[in-house]
Structures are given as C-alpha cells and as structure tokens.
PDB file of C-alpha atoms in Angstrom:
ATOM      1  CA  MET V 217      99.331  71.471 136.051  1.00 66.00           C
ATOM      2  CA  GLN V 218      98.203  74.025 133.458  1.00 71.00           C
ATOM      3  CA  ASN V 219     101.511  73.523 131.673  1.00 80.00           C
ATOM      4  CA  PHE V 220     101.013  69.759 131.529  1.00 82.00           C
ATOM      5  CA  ARG V 221      97.449  70.158 130.257  1.00 82.00           C
ATOM      6  CA  ASN V 222      98.726  72.298 127.360  1.00 86.00           C
ATOM      7  CA  ASN V 223     101.759  70.201 126.594  1.00 91.00           C
ATOM      8  CA  TRP V 224     100.798  66.555 127.224  1.00 95.00           C
ATOM      9  CA  TRP V 225     100.490  65.764 123.506  1.00 97.00           C
ATOM     10  CA  LYS V 226     103.947  67.221 122.843  1.00 97.00           C
ATOM     11  CA  ILE V 227     105.425  65.088 125.627  1.00 97.00           C
ATOM     12  CA  ALA V 228     103.579  62.079 124.161  1.00 97.00           C
ATOM     13  CA  GLY V 229     105.085  62.883 120.754  1.00 98.00           C
ATOM     14  CA  ILE V 230     108.584  63.157 122.238  1.00 98.00           C
ATOM     15  CA  LEU V 231     108.187  59.824 124.071  1.00 98.00           C
ATOM     16  CA  LEU V 232     106.899  58.146 120.914  1.00 98.00           C
ATOM     17  CA  LEU V 233     109.879  59.363 118.892  1.00 98.00           C
ATOM     18  CA  VAL V 234     112.352  58.424 121.653  1.00 98.00           C
ATOM     19  CA  TRP V 235     110.851  54.911 121.414  1.00 97.00           C
ATOM     20  CA  VAL V 236     111.123  55.031 117.620  1.00 97.00           C
ATOM     21  CA  ILE V 237     114.759  56.191 117.628  1.00 97.00           C
ATOM     22  CA  ALA V 238     115.865  53.642 120.234  1.00 96.00           C
ATOM     23  CA  GLY V 239     113.659  50.756 119.081  1.00 96.00           C
ATOM     24  CA  GLY V 240     114.159  51.517 115.414  1.00 95.00           C
ATOM     25  CA  LEU V 241     117.915  51.240 115.709  1.00 95.00           C
ATOM     26  CA  LEU V 242     118.162  48.494 118.346  1.00 94.00           C
ATOM     27  CA  PHE V 243     115.279  46.007 117.906  1.00 94.00           C
ATOM     28  CA  ASP V 244     115.704  42.977 115.656  1.00 89.00           C
ATOM     29  CA  VAL V 245     114.491  43.297 112.073  1.00 90.00           C
ATOM     30  CA  PRO V 246     113.950  40.594 109.445  1.00 87.00           C
ATOM     31  CA  GLN V 247     117.062  40.012 107.345  1.00 87.00           C
ATOM     32  CA  LEU V 248     115.864  40.425 103.761  1.00 85.00           C
ATOM     33  CA  PRO V 249     117.994  40.286 100.623  1.00 83.00           C
ATOM     34  CA  VAL V 250     119.113  43.713  99.312  1.00 83.00           C
ATOM     35  CA  LEU V 251     117.534  45.556 102.273  1.00 84.00           C
ATOM     36  CA  HIS V 252     119.375  43.925 105.211  1.00 86.00           C
ATOM     37  CA  GLU V 253     119.656  46.408 108.116  1.00 90.00           C
ATOM     38  CA  THR V 254     118.558  49.385 105.978  1.00 92.00           C
ATOM     39  CA  ILE V 255     114.928  48.295 106.474  1.00 92.00           C
ATOM     40  CA  ARG V 256     115.108  50.294 109.744  1.00 94.00           C
ATOM     41  CA  ASN V 257     114.932  53.465 107.674  1.00 94.00           C
ATOM     42  CA  ILE V 258     111.233  52.719 107.083  1.00 94.00           C
ATOM     43  CA  TYR V 259     110.471  54.203 110.536  1.00 96.00           C
ATOM     44  CA  TYR V 260     112.033  57.519 109.553  1.00 96.00           C
ATOM     45  CA  HIS V 261     111.650  57.809 105.758  1.00 96.00           C
ATOM     46  CA  VAL V 262     108.022  56.630 105.531  1.00 95.00           C
ATOM     47  CA  GLY V 263     107.094  58.274 108.853  1.00 96.00           C
ATOM     48  CA  MET V 264     108.351  61.672 107.713  1.00 97.00           C
ATOM     49  CA  TRP V 265     106.665  61.311 104.329  1.00 96.00           C
ATOM     50  CA  PHE V 266     103.323  60.496 105.995  1.00 96.00           C
ATOM     51  CA  GLY V 267     103.880  63.441 108.359  1.00 97.00           C
ATOM     52  CA  MET V 268     104.377  65.659 105.315  1.00 97.00           C
ATOM     53  CA  ILE V 269     101.154  64.449 103.664  1.00 97.00           C
ATOM     54  CA  PHE V 270      99.238  64.992 106.928  1.00 97.00           C
ATOM     55  CA  ILE V 271     100.429  68.585 107.352  1.00 98.00           C
ATOM     56  CA  LEU V 272      99.992  69.413 103.647  1.00 98.00           C
ATOM     57  CA  PHE V 273      96.418  68.146 103.923  1.00 98.00           C
ATOM     58  CA  ALA V 274      95.934  70.458 106.900  1.00 98.00           C
ATOM     59  CA  GLY V 275      97.304  73.277 104.701  1.00 98.00           C
ATOM     60  CA  LEU V 276      94.741  72.411 102.026  1.00 98.00           C
ATOM     61  CA  VAL V 277      91.925  72.578 104.591  1.00 98.00           C
ATOM     62  CA  PHE V 278      93.123  76.009 105.805  1.00 98.00           C
ATOM     63  CA  SER V 279      93.308  77.301 102.227  1.00 98.00           C
ATOM     64  CA  ILE V 280      89.761  76.128 101.504  1.00 98.00           C
ATOM     65  CA  ARG V 281      88.631  77.742 104.763  1.00 98.00           C
ATOM     66  CA  TYR V 282      90.303  80.996 103.675  1.00 98.00           C
ATOM     67  CA  LEU V 283      88.530  80.912 100.314  1.00 97.00           C
ATOM     68  CA  LEU V 284      85.208  80.293 102.064  1.00 98.00           C
ATOM     69  CA  TRP V 285      85.426  82.731 104.983  1.00 97.00           C
ATOM     70  CA  ASN V 286      88.232  85.135 104.102  1.00 95.00           C
ATOM     71  CA  ASP V 287      89.873  84.900 107.536  1.00 95.00           C
ATOM     72  CA  PRO V 288      93.559  86.018 107.204  1.00 94.00           C
ATOM     73  CA  ALA V 289      94.487  83.653 110.071  1.00 96.00           C
ATOM     74  CA  ASP V 290      93.611  80.701 107.813  1.00 97.00           C
ATOM     75  CA  ASP V 291      95.988  81.995 105.139  1.00 97.00           C
ATOM     76  CA  VAL V 292      98.837  82.236 107.664  1.00 97.00           C
ATOM     77  CA  LYS V 293      98.004  78.740 108.934  1.00 98.00           C
ATOM     78  CA  ALA V 294      98.094  77.362 105.381  1.00 98.00           C
ATOM     79  CA  TYR V 295     101.489  79.007 104.784  1.00 98.00           C
ATOM     80  CA  ALA V 296     102.907  77.599 108.025  1.00 98.00           C
ATOM     81  CA  ALA V 297     101.568  74.142 107.140  1.00 98.00           C
ATOM     82  CA  VAL V 298     103.188  74.244 103.693  1.00 98.00           C
ATOM     83  CA  LEU V 299     106.551  75.303 105.151  1.00 98.00           C
ATOM     84  CA  VAL V 300     106.483  72.441 107.662  1.00 98.00           C
ATOM     85  CA  GLY V 301     105.385  70.102 104.853  1.00 98.00           C
ATOM     86  CA  LEU V 302     108.364  71.225 102.785  1.00 98.00           C
ATOM     87  CA  LEU V 303     110.716  70.551 105.709  1.00 98.00           C
ATOM     88  CA  PHE V 304     109.289  67.051 106.145  1.00 98.00           C
ATOM     89  CA  GLY V 305     109.373  66.536 102.386  1.00 97.00           C
ATOM     90  CA  ALA V 306     113.059  67.495 102.259  1.00 97.00           C
ATOM     91  CA  LEU V 307     113.807  65.146 105.179  1.00 97.00           C
ATOM     92  CA  GLY V 308     111.794  62.381 103.486  1.00 97.00           C
ATOM     93  CA  LEU V 309     113.735  62.842 100.250  1.00 97.00           C
ATOM     94  CA  LEU V 310     117.049  62.949 102.122  1.00 97.00           C
ATOM     95  CA  THR V 311     116.381  59.756 104.096  1.00 97.00           C
ATOM     96  CA  GLY V 312     115.137  58.151 100.872  1.00 96.00           C
ATOM     97  CA  MET V 313     118.320  59.117  99.030  1.00 96.00           C
ATOM     98  CA  ILE V 314     120.495  57.636 101.769  1.00 96.00           C
ATOM     99  CA  TRP V 315     118.402  54.456 101.681  1.00 94.00           C
ATOM    100  CA  ALA V 316     118.699  54.320  97.884  1.00 94.00           C
ATOM    101  CA  LYS V 317     122.486  54.622  98.072  1.00 95.00           C
ATOM    102  CA  PHE V 318     122.741  51.540 100.295  1.00 93.00           C
ATOM    103  CA  THR V 319     120.199  49.392  98.428  1.00 92.00           C
ATOM    104  CA  TRP V 320     120.245  50.518  94.796  1.00 91.00           C
ATOM    105  CA  GLY V 321     123.824  51.805  94.766  1.00 91.00           C
ATOM    106  CA  SER V 322     122.996  55.384  93.851  1.00 93.00           C
ATOM    107  CA  PHE V 323     121.506  58.393  95.648  1.00 95.00           C
ATOM    108  CA  TRP V 324     119.041  58.894  92.798  1.00 94.00           C
ATOM    109  CA  VAL V 325     117.710  56.568  90.116  1.00 90.00           C
ATOM    110  CA  ASN V 326     115.551  57.541  87.175  1.00 88.00           C
ATOM    111  CA  ASP V 327     112.256  56.186  88.440  1.00 88.00           C
ATOM    112  CA  PRO V 328     108.691  57.524  88.015  1.00 88.00           C
ATOM    113  CA  LYS V 329     107.915  57.357  91.739  1.00 89.00           C
ATOM    114  CA  LEU V 330     111.118  59.130  92.777  1.00 93.00           C
ATOM    115  CA  ASN V 331     110.840  61.762  90.061  1.00 93.00           C
ATOM    116  CA  GLY V 332     107.152  62.261  90.900  1.00 93.00           C
ATOM    117  CA  ALA V 333     108.034  62.828  94.564  1.00 95.00           C
ATOM    118  CA  VAL V 334     110.608  65.501  93.806  1.00 96.00           C
ATOM    119  CA  VAL V 335     108.340  67.257  91.278  1.00 96.00           C
ATOM    120  CA  GLY V 336     105.548  67.168  93.882  1.00 95.00           C
ATOM    121  CA  VAL V 337     107.788  68.851  96.448  1.00 96.00           C
ATOM    122  CA  LEU V 338     108.856  71.414  93.822  1.00 96.00           C
ATOM    123  CA  THR V 339     105.169  72.195  93.215  1.00 96.00           C
ATOM    124  CA  TYR V 340     104.948  73.268  96.837  1.00 97.00           C
ATOM    125  CA  LEU V 341     108.181  75.206  96.585  1.00 97.00           C
ATOM    126  CA  ALA V 342     106.477  77.194  93.812  1.00 97.00           C
ATOM    127  CA  TYR V 343     103.743  78.072  96.348  1.00 96.00           C
ATOM    128  CA  VAL V 344     106.378  79.805  98.504  1.00 96.00           C
ATOM    129  CA  VAL V 345     107.802  81.615  95.455  1.00 96.00           C
ATOM    130  CA  LEU V 346     104.291  82.710  94.413  1.00 96.00           C
ATOM    131  CA  ARG V 347     103.603  84.156  97.868  1.00 94.00           C
ATOM    132  CA  GLY V 348     106.881  86.042  97.794  1.00 93.00           C
ATOM    133  CA  SER V 349     106.129  87.579  94.411  1.00 95.00           C
ATOM    134  CA  VAL V 350     102.903  89.381  95.404  1.00 94.00           C
ATOM    135  CA  ASP V 351     102.951  92.448  97.676  1.00 92.00           C
ATOM    136  CA  ASP V 352      99.266  93.112  98.250  1.00 93.00           C
ATOM    137  CA  ARG V 353      98.257  91.105 101.328  1.00 91.00           C
ATOM    138  CA  ASP V 354      94.708  90.122 100.253  1.00 93.00           C
ATOM    139  CA  LYS V 355      95.734  89.329  96.701  1.00 95.00           C
ATOM    140  CA  LYS V 356      98.639  87.238  97.970  1.00 96.00           C
ATOM    141  CA  ALA V 357      96.401  85.288 100.354  1.00 96.00           C
ATOM    142  CA  ARG V 358      93.731  84.612  97.707  1.00 96.00           C
ATOM    143  CA  LEU V 359      96.226  83.603  95.013  1.00 97.00           C
ATOM    144  CA  ALA V 360      98.140  81.392  97.444  1.00 97.00           C
ATOM    145  CA  ALA V 361      94.953  79.698  98.660  1.00 97.00           C
ATOM    146  CA  VAL V 362      93.805  78.886  95.113  1.00 98.00           C
ATOM    147  CA  TYR V 363      97.292  77.650  94.179  1.00 98.00           C
ATOM    148  CA  ASN V 364      97.486  75.515  97.332  1.00 98.00           C
ATOM    149  CA  VAL V 365      94.308  73.657  96.364  1.00 97.00           C
ATOM    150  CA  PHE V 366      95.801  72.918  92.934  1.00 96.00           C
ATOM    151  CA  ALA V 367      99.183  72.047  94.456  1.00 97.00           C
ATOM    152  CA  PHE V 368      97.653  69.348  96.654  1.00 97.00           C
ATOM    153  CA  VAL V 369      95.835  67.792  93.709  1.00 96.00           C
ATOM    154  CA  LEU V 370      98.967  68.009  91.531  1.00 96.00           C
ATOM    155  CA  PHE V 371     101.069  66.525  94.317  1.00 95.00           C
ATOM    156  CA  PHE V 372      98.834  63.454  94.438  1.00 92.00           C
ATOM    157  CA  ILE V 373      98.888  63.143  90.675  1.00 93.00           C
ATOM    158  CA  PHE V 374     102.706  63.211  90.762  1.00 92.00           C
ATOM    159  CA  ILE V 375     103.194  60.738  93.605  1.00 90.00           C
ATOM    160  CA  MET V 376     100.225  58.383  93.125  1.00 87.00           C
ATOM    161  CA  ILE V 377      98.755  58.497  89.631  1.00 87.00           C
ATOM    162  CA  ILE V 378     101.681  59.075  87.232  1.00 86.00           C
ATOM    163  CA  PRO V 379     103.874  56.326  88.816  1.00 84.00           C
ATOM    164  CA  ARG V 380     100.923  53.894  88.497  1.00 83.00           C
ATOM    165  CA  LEU V 381     100.523  54.777  84.819  1.00 84.00           C
ATOM    166  CA  ALA V 382     104.215  54.038  84.308  1.00 79.00           C
ATOM    167  CA  SER V 383     103.405  50.532  85.648  1.00 72.00           C
ATOM    168  CA  ALA V 384     107.003  49.783  86.712  1.00 75.00           C
ATOM    169  CA  SER V 385     108.974  51.273  89.566  1.00 77.00           C
ATOM    170  CA  ILE V 386     111.940  50.202  91.630  1.00 80.00           C
ATOM    171  CA  HIS V 387     110.328  51.928  94.632  1.00 84.00           C
ATOM    172  CA  PRO V 388     107.846  49.781  96.629  1.00 80.00           C
ATOM    173  CA  GLY V 389     104.153  50.653  96.929  1.00 69.00           C
ATOM    174  CA  LEU V 390     103.160  50.993  93.290  1.00 65.00           C
ATOM    175  CA  ASP V 391      99.842  49.201  93.896  1.00 63.00           C
ATOM    176  CA  GLY V 392      99.127  50.659  97.331  1.00 59.00           C
ATOM    177  CA  ASN V 393     100.857  52.540 100.130  1.00 59.00           C
ATOM    178  CA  PRO V 394     104.374  51.354 100.998  1.00 61.00           C
ATOM    179  CA  ALA V 395     104.436  49.628 104.413  1.00 63.00           C
ATOM    180  CA  LEU V 396     100.651  49.770 104.794  1.00 62.00           C
ATOM    181  CA  SER V 397      99.638  47.057 102.308  1.00 61.00           C
ATOM    182  CA  THR V 398      99.088  43.557 103.684  1.00 57.00           C
ATOM    183  CA  GLY V 399     102.366  41.648 103.868  1.00 63.00           C
ATOM    184  CA  ASP V 400     104.523  44.764 103.439  1.00 71.00           C
ATOM    185  CA  LEU V 401     105.594  44.994 107.062  1.00 83.00           C
ATOM    186  CA  ALA V 402     106.852  42.191 109.321  1.00 86.00           C
ATOM    187  CA  PRO V 403     104.672  41.885 112.467  1.00 87.00           C
ATOM    188  CA  GLU V 404     107.661  42.538 114.789  1.00 89.00           C
ATOM    189  CA  MET V 405     108.232  45.902 113.099  1.00 92.00           C
ATOM    190  CA  ARG V 406     104.715  47.167 113.775  1.00 93.00           C
ATOM    191  CA  LYS V 407     105.473  48.027 117.409  1.00 95.00           C
ATOM    192  CA  VAL V 408     107.888  50.688 116.139  1.00 96.00           C
ATOM    193  CA  PHE V 409     106.294  51.603 112.804  1.00 96.00           C
ATOM    194  CA  PHE V 410     102.861  52.675 114.073  1.00 96.00           C
ATOM    195  CA  PRO V 411     104.273  54.776 116.961  1.00 97.00           C
ATOM    196  CA  ALA V 412     106.613  56.312 114.350  1.00 97.00           C
ATOM    197  CA  ILE V 413     103.662  57.463 112.241  1.00 97.00           C
ATOM    198  CA  ALA V 414     101.926  58.946 115.308  1.00 97.00           C
ATOM    199  CA  GLY V 415     105.169  60.544 116.536  1.00 98.00           C
ATOM    200  CA  TRP V 416     105.992  62.187 113.196  1.00 98.00           C
ATOM    201  CA  PHE V 417     102.387  63.440 112.877  1.00 98.00           C
ATOM    202  CA  ILE V 418     102.644  65.062 116.319  1.00 98.00           C
ATOM    203  CA  MET V 419     106.066  66.521 115.525  1.00 98.00           C
ATOM    204  CA  ALA V 420     104.755  68.017 112.260  1.00 98.00           C
ATOM    205  CA  TYR V 421     101.757  69.519 114.058  1.00 98.00           C
ATOM    206  CA  TRP V 422     103.929  70.892 116.875  1.00 98.00           C
ATOM    207  CA  LEU V 423     106.308  72.583 114.417  1.00 98.00           C
ATOM    208  CA  PHE V 424     103.279  73.960 112.592  1.00 98.00           C
ATOM    209  CA  THR V 425     101.880  75.558 115.778  1.00 98.00           C
ATOM    210  CA  VAL V 426     105.257  77.141 116.624  1.00 98.00           C
ATOM    211  CA  LEU V 427     105.664  78.511 113.104  1.00 98.00           C
ATOM    212  CA  TYR V 428     102.079  79.787 112.974  1.00 98.00           C
ATOM    213  CA  ARG V 429     102.429  81.613 116.302  1.00 97.00           C
ATOM    214  CA  THR V 430     105.713  83.190 115.125  1.00 97.00           C
ATOM    215  CA  MET V 431     104.119  84.373 111.870  1.00 97.00           C
ATOM    216  CA  ARG V 432     101.058  85.723 113.688  1.00 95.00           C
ATOM    217  CA  ILE V 433     103.258  87.763 116.033  1.00 95.00           C
ATOM    218  CA  ASN V 434     105.247  89.172 113.089  1.00 94.00           C
ATOM    219  CA  LEU V 435     102.020  90.144 111.316  1.00 92.00           C
ATOM    220  CA  LYS V 436     100.645  91.858 114.426  1.00 90.00           C
ATOM    221  CA  ILE V 437     103.893  93.796 114.873  1.00 89.00           C
ATOM    222  CA  GLU V 438     103.620  94.905 111.220  1.00 87.00           C
ATOM    223  CA  GLU V 439     100.015  95.994 111.763  1.00 84.00           C
ATOM    224  CA  ILE V 440     100.850  97.907 114.931  1.00 82.00           C
ATOM    225  CA  THR V 441     103.768  99.729 113.296  1.00 83.00           C
ATOM    226  CA  GLU V 442     101.607 100.537 110.255  1.00 81.00           C
ATOM    227  CA  ASN V 443      98.842 101.970 112.471  1.00 74.00           C
ATOM    228  CA  SER V 444     101.126 104.040 114.717  1.00 70.00           C
TER     229      SER V 444
ATOM    230  CA  MET B  85     132.141  46.209 119.372  1.00 60.00           C
ATOM    231  CA  ALA B  86     129.326  46.698 116.855  1.00 69.00           C
ATOM    232  CA  GLY B  87     126.851  46.714 119.762  1.00 78.00           C
ATOM    233  CA  GLU B  88     128.794  49.472 121.485  1.00 86.00           C
ATOM    234  CA  LYS B  89     128.947  51.519 118.297  1.00 90.00           C
ATOM    235  CA  ILE B  90     125.202  51.359 117.707  1.00 91.00           C
ATOM    236  CA  MET B  91     124.581  52.362 121.341  1.00 94.00           C
ATOM    237  CA  VAL B  92     126.731  55.457 120.795  1.00 95.00           C
ATOM    238  CA  VAL B  93     124.769  56.285 117.621  1.00 94.00           C
ATOM    239  CA  VAL B  94     121.424  55.808 119.419  1.00 96.00           C
ATOM    240  CA  LEU B  95     122.525  58.042 122.300  1.00 96.00           C
ATOM    241  CA  LEU B  96     123.825  60.685 119.917  1.00 97.00           C
ATOM    242  CA  VAL B  97     120.590  60.753 117.892  1.00 96.00           C
ATOM    243  CA  LEU B  98     118.543  60.850 121.101  1.00 97.00           C
ATOM    244  CA  VAL B  99     120.566  63.774 122.451  1.00 98.00           C
ATOM    245  CA  ILE B 100     120.109  65.682 119.172  1.00 97.00           C
ATOM    246  CA  PHE B 101     116.371  64.940 119.099  1.00 97.00           C
ATOM    247  CA  LEU B 102     115.842  65.877 122.753  1.00 98.00           C
ATOM    248  CA  GLY B 103     117.880  69.033 122.142  1.00 98.00           C
ATOM    249  CA  ILE B 104     115.482  70.002 119.346  1.00 97.00           C
ATOM    250  CA  ALA B 105     112.488  69.284 121.626  1.00 97.00           C
ATOM    251  CA  VAL B 106     113.909  71.421 124.449  1.00 97.00           C
ATOM    252  CA  PHE B 107     114.637  74.204 121.948  1.00 97.00           C
ATOM    253  CA  LEU B 108     111.012  74.073 120.743  1.00 97.00           C
ATOM    254  CA  PHE B 109     109.749  74.386 124.322  1.00 96.00           C
ATOM    255  CA  TYR B 110     112.097  77.360 124.815  1.00 97.00           C
ATOM    256  CA  VAL B 111     110.816  79.018 121.616  1.00 97.00           C
ATOM    257  CA  GLU B 112     107.219  78.459 122.757  1.00 96.00           C
ATOM    258  CA  ARG B 113     107.994  80.135 126.088  1.00 95.00           C
ATOM    259  CA  ARG B 114     109.426  83.147 124.280  1.00 97.00           C
ATOM    260  CA  LEU B 115     106.404  83.223 121.978  1.00 97.00           C
ATOM    261  CA  SER B 116     104.034  83.249 124.956  1.00 96.00           C
ATOM    262  CA  VAL B 117     105.884  86.250 126.428  1.00 96.00           C
ATOM    263  CA  SER B 118     105.731  88.087 123.071  1.00 95.00           C
ATOM    264  CA  GLU B 119     102.014  87.322 122.672  1.00 95.00           C
ATOM    265  CA  LYS B 120     101.331  88.711 126.136  1.00 95.00           C
ATOM    266  CA  LYS B 121     103.278  91.899 125.400  1.00 93.00           C
ATOM    267  CA  LEU B 122     101.502  92.331 122.067  1.00 91.00           C
ATOM    268  CA  LYS B 123      98.099  91.977 123.710  1.00 91.00           C
ATOM    269  CA  GLN B 124      99.026  94.714 126.192  1.00 91.00           C
ATOM    270  CA  LEU B 125     100.283  96.915 123.363  1.00 87.00           C
ATOM    271  CA  GLU B 126      97.084  96.393 121.372  1.00 84.00           C
ATOM    272  CA  ALA B 127      94.965  97.226 124.393  1.00 88.00           C
ATOM    273  CA  LYS B 128      96.985 100.406 124.916  1.00 86.00           C
ATOM    274  CA  GLN B 129      96.571 101.367 121.263  1.00 82.00           C
ATOM    275  CA  LYS B 130      92.801 100.850 121.458  1.00 83.00           C
ATOM    276  CA  LYS B 131      92.606 103.019 124.550  1.00 87.00           C
ATOM    277  CA  GLN B 132      94.531 105.786 122.798  1.00 84.00           C
ATOM    278  CA  GLU B 133      92.275 105.546 119.736  1.00 81.00           C
ATOM    279  CA  LYS B 134      89.206 105.950 121.972  1.00 82.00           C
ATOM    280  CA  LYS B 135      90.694 109.095 123.561  1.00 77.00           C
TER     281      LYS B 135
END
C-alpha cells in the first residue's frame, strides 16, 4: 500500500504513455497533404519538447531558490533538471529531424525556428560545461545558478522571439505554440495529444527525481569520505 | 500486411518503453537501499564525533 501511495503518479505516467504509444500509432489521423501519416509524430516530438520546457522551468526555479536561500540541494536539483531537459531536448530534436526528413526531404533545413532550437539547447549544454570547469563547490553552484537564469531567458529568445522577428519559417507555430493554437489540432487527435503532454511531463519529472537522488547520494559519499 | 507490421512496431516500442520503466523502478529500489545505508553511516559518524 505504501509502495502504491509513493508510486501512483509514476504508474499513471506509464499508463498514459502506453496509451500514447498504442493510440498514437494505431488510431486514425486526418490525411493532410505533405504530412500524411507523419502527423503522428506530434505526440512524441511536441510532447518531448513541452516536457523539456517544463523541466527546464523547474531548473530555473531551483536556481532562483539557490540564489535566494543558498541551499546546496537546490543547486543539485537545478543540475539534475537541466540534464533531464537536455535529454528531452535531444530527443525532441531527433524526432523533429526524422519528421523533417519525411516531410521536407532533409534532416535539417536552414530555418530560424530550427536553428533557434538547436542554439537554445547548446546554451544549456554550456551550463554543463561551465559547471565542469569550476572546482570550488560554492563558486560552482553560484555561477551555475546565475547562468541558468540567463540560459532560460536566452532559450526563450532563441526559440520564441528570434524566429518571430524572422517572420517566415517552414516550421509551424510562428504566431503561437504549435499544436496548441486554435485549429492546429484535429479534434480526434486530442484524445492522444493531451495525455501525451501529461505523460511526457510525468516522465521528465520521474527521471529528474531519480537523477537528483543519485547525485545526492554521490555528494553525501564524497562528504563522508572527506570527513573521515 | 501493413496492419500486422504496425502491430509489431507498436509491440516493440511498448516493450522497450516498459523495459525502461521497469529499469527505473529497479534503480529507485537500489537508491532507497543506498539512502538507508548512508543514513546509518551518517548516524554512526555523528556518534563517533560526539565521543
């Protein structure tokens, strides 16, 4: 019973994604020119991208908390969140590239939205490099927290503002969020799309908790060995 | 034929996904054991410091 109480949301996440995998590949979808059956990728590509934004936002909150209250646990949480965000970002880019190959004929096209997305992910990769380049624990945490706040702002500039300034993009969602704007999503796809968003959010959070616990244990082991 | 193929793909993806989920549960179990051991170790260390 105790186990179920702790894990019900993980089981819910698994069930949601089982529904998304099965329904996403098997249910009927509207047959649109250019997209055809590839429209199914919206459940995975957009879902993972939203999952990434959710967990990166959590990372931003932890970094701000660290700057306010100086709790090292918040720094570790922010780091774990960024790593999970990078994983989801890489998966989002990968699924996007596969989708691009089947609709636009190439894995990558020179487009402000696509280029912005990859530069945004690289901004977060720099966060990991920055952390690795500082040895002092407090200095590292403070620097990383400040950078993480800037990284989140930069990320939004790269994926939302710069593509809008360019005014033309082959990628949908230039004047809103892809799949969320009115008329973007066929009603019959909503029964899979919305569970997909919830499922990917839960998956991102679950991975974050596992990674955070692993990092916390490693830190404690380091502290114990330093003290003894 | 195409229907059979997509069923195989769905099953394959589901097996991979469920495998990842089971692996995560396994990792969490191991983490719980490690956390318990660490707590005991910390308590021991505190006791020794007091002495």
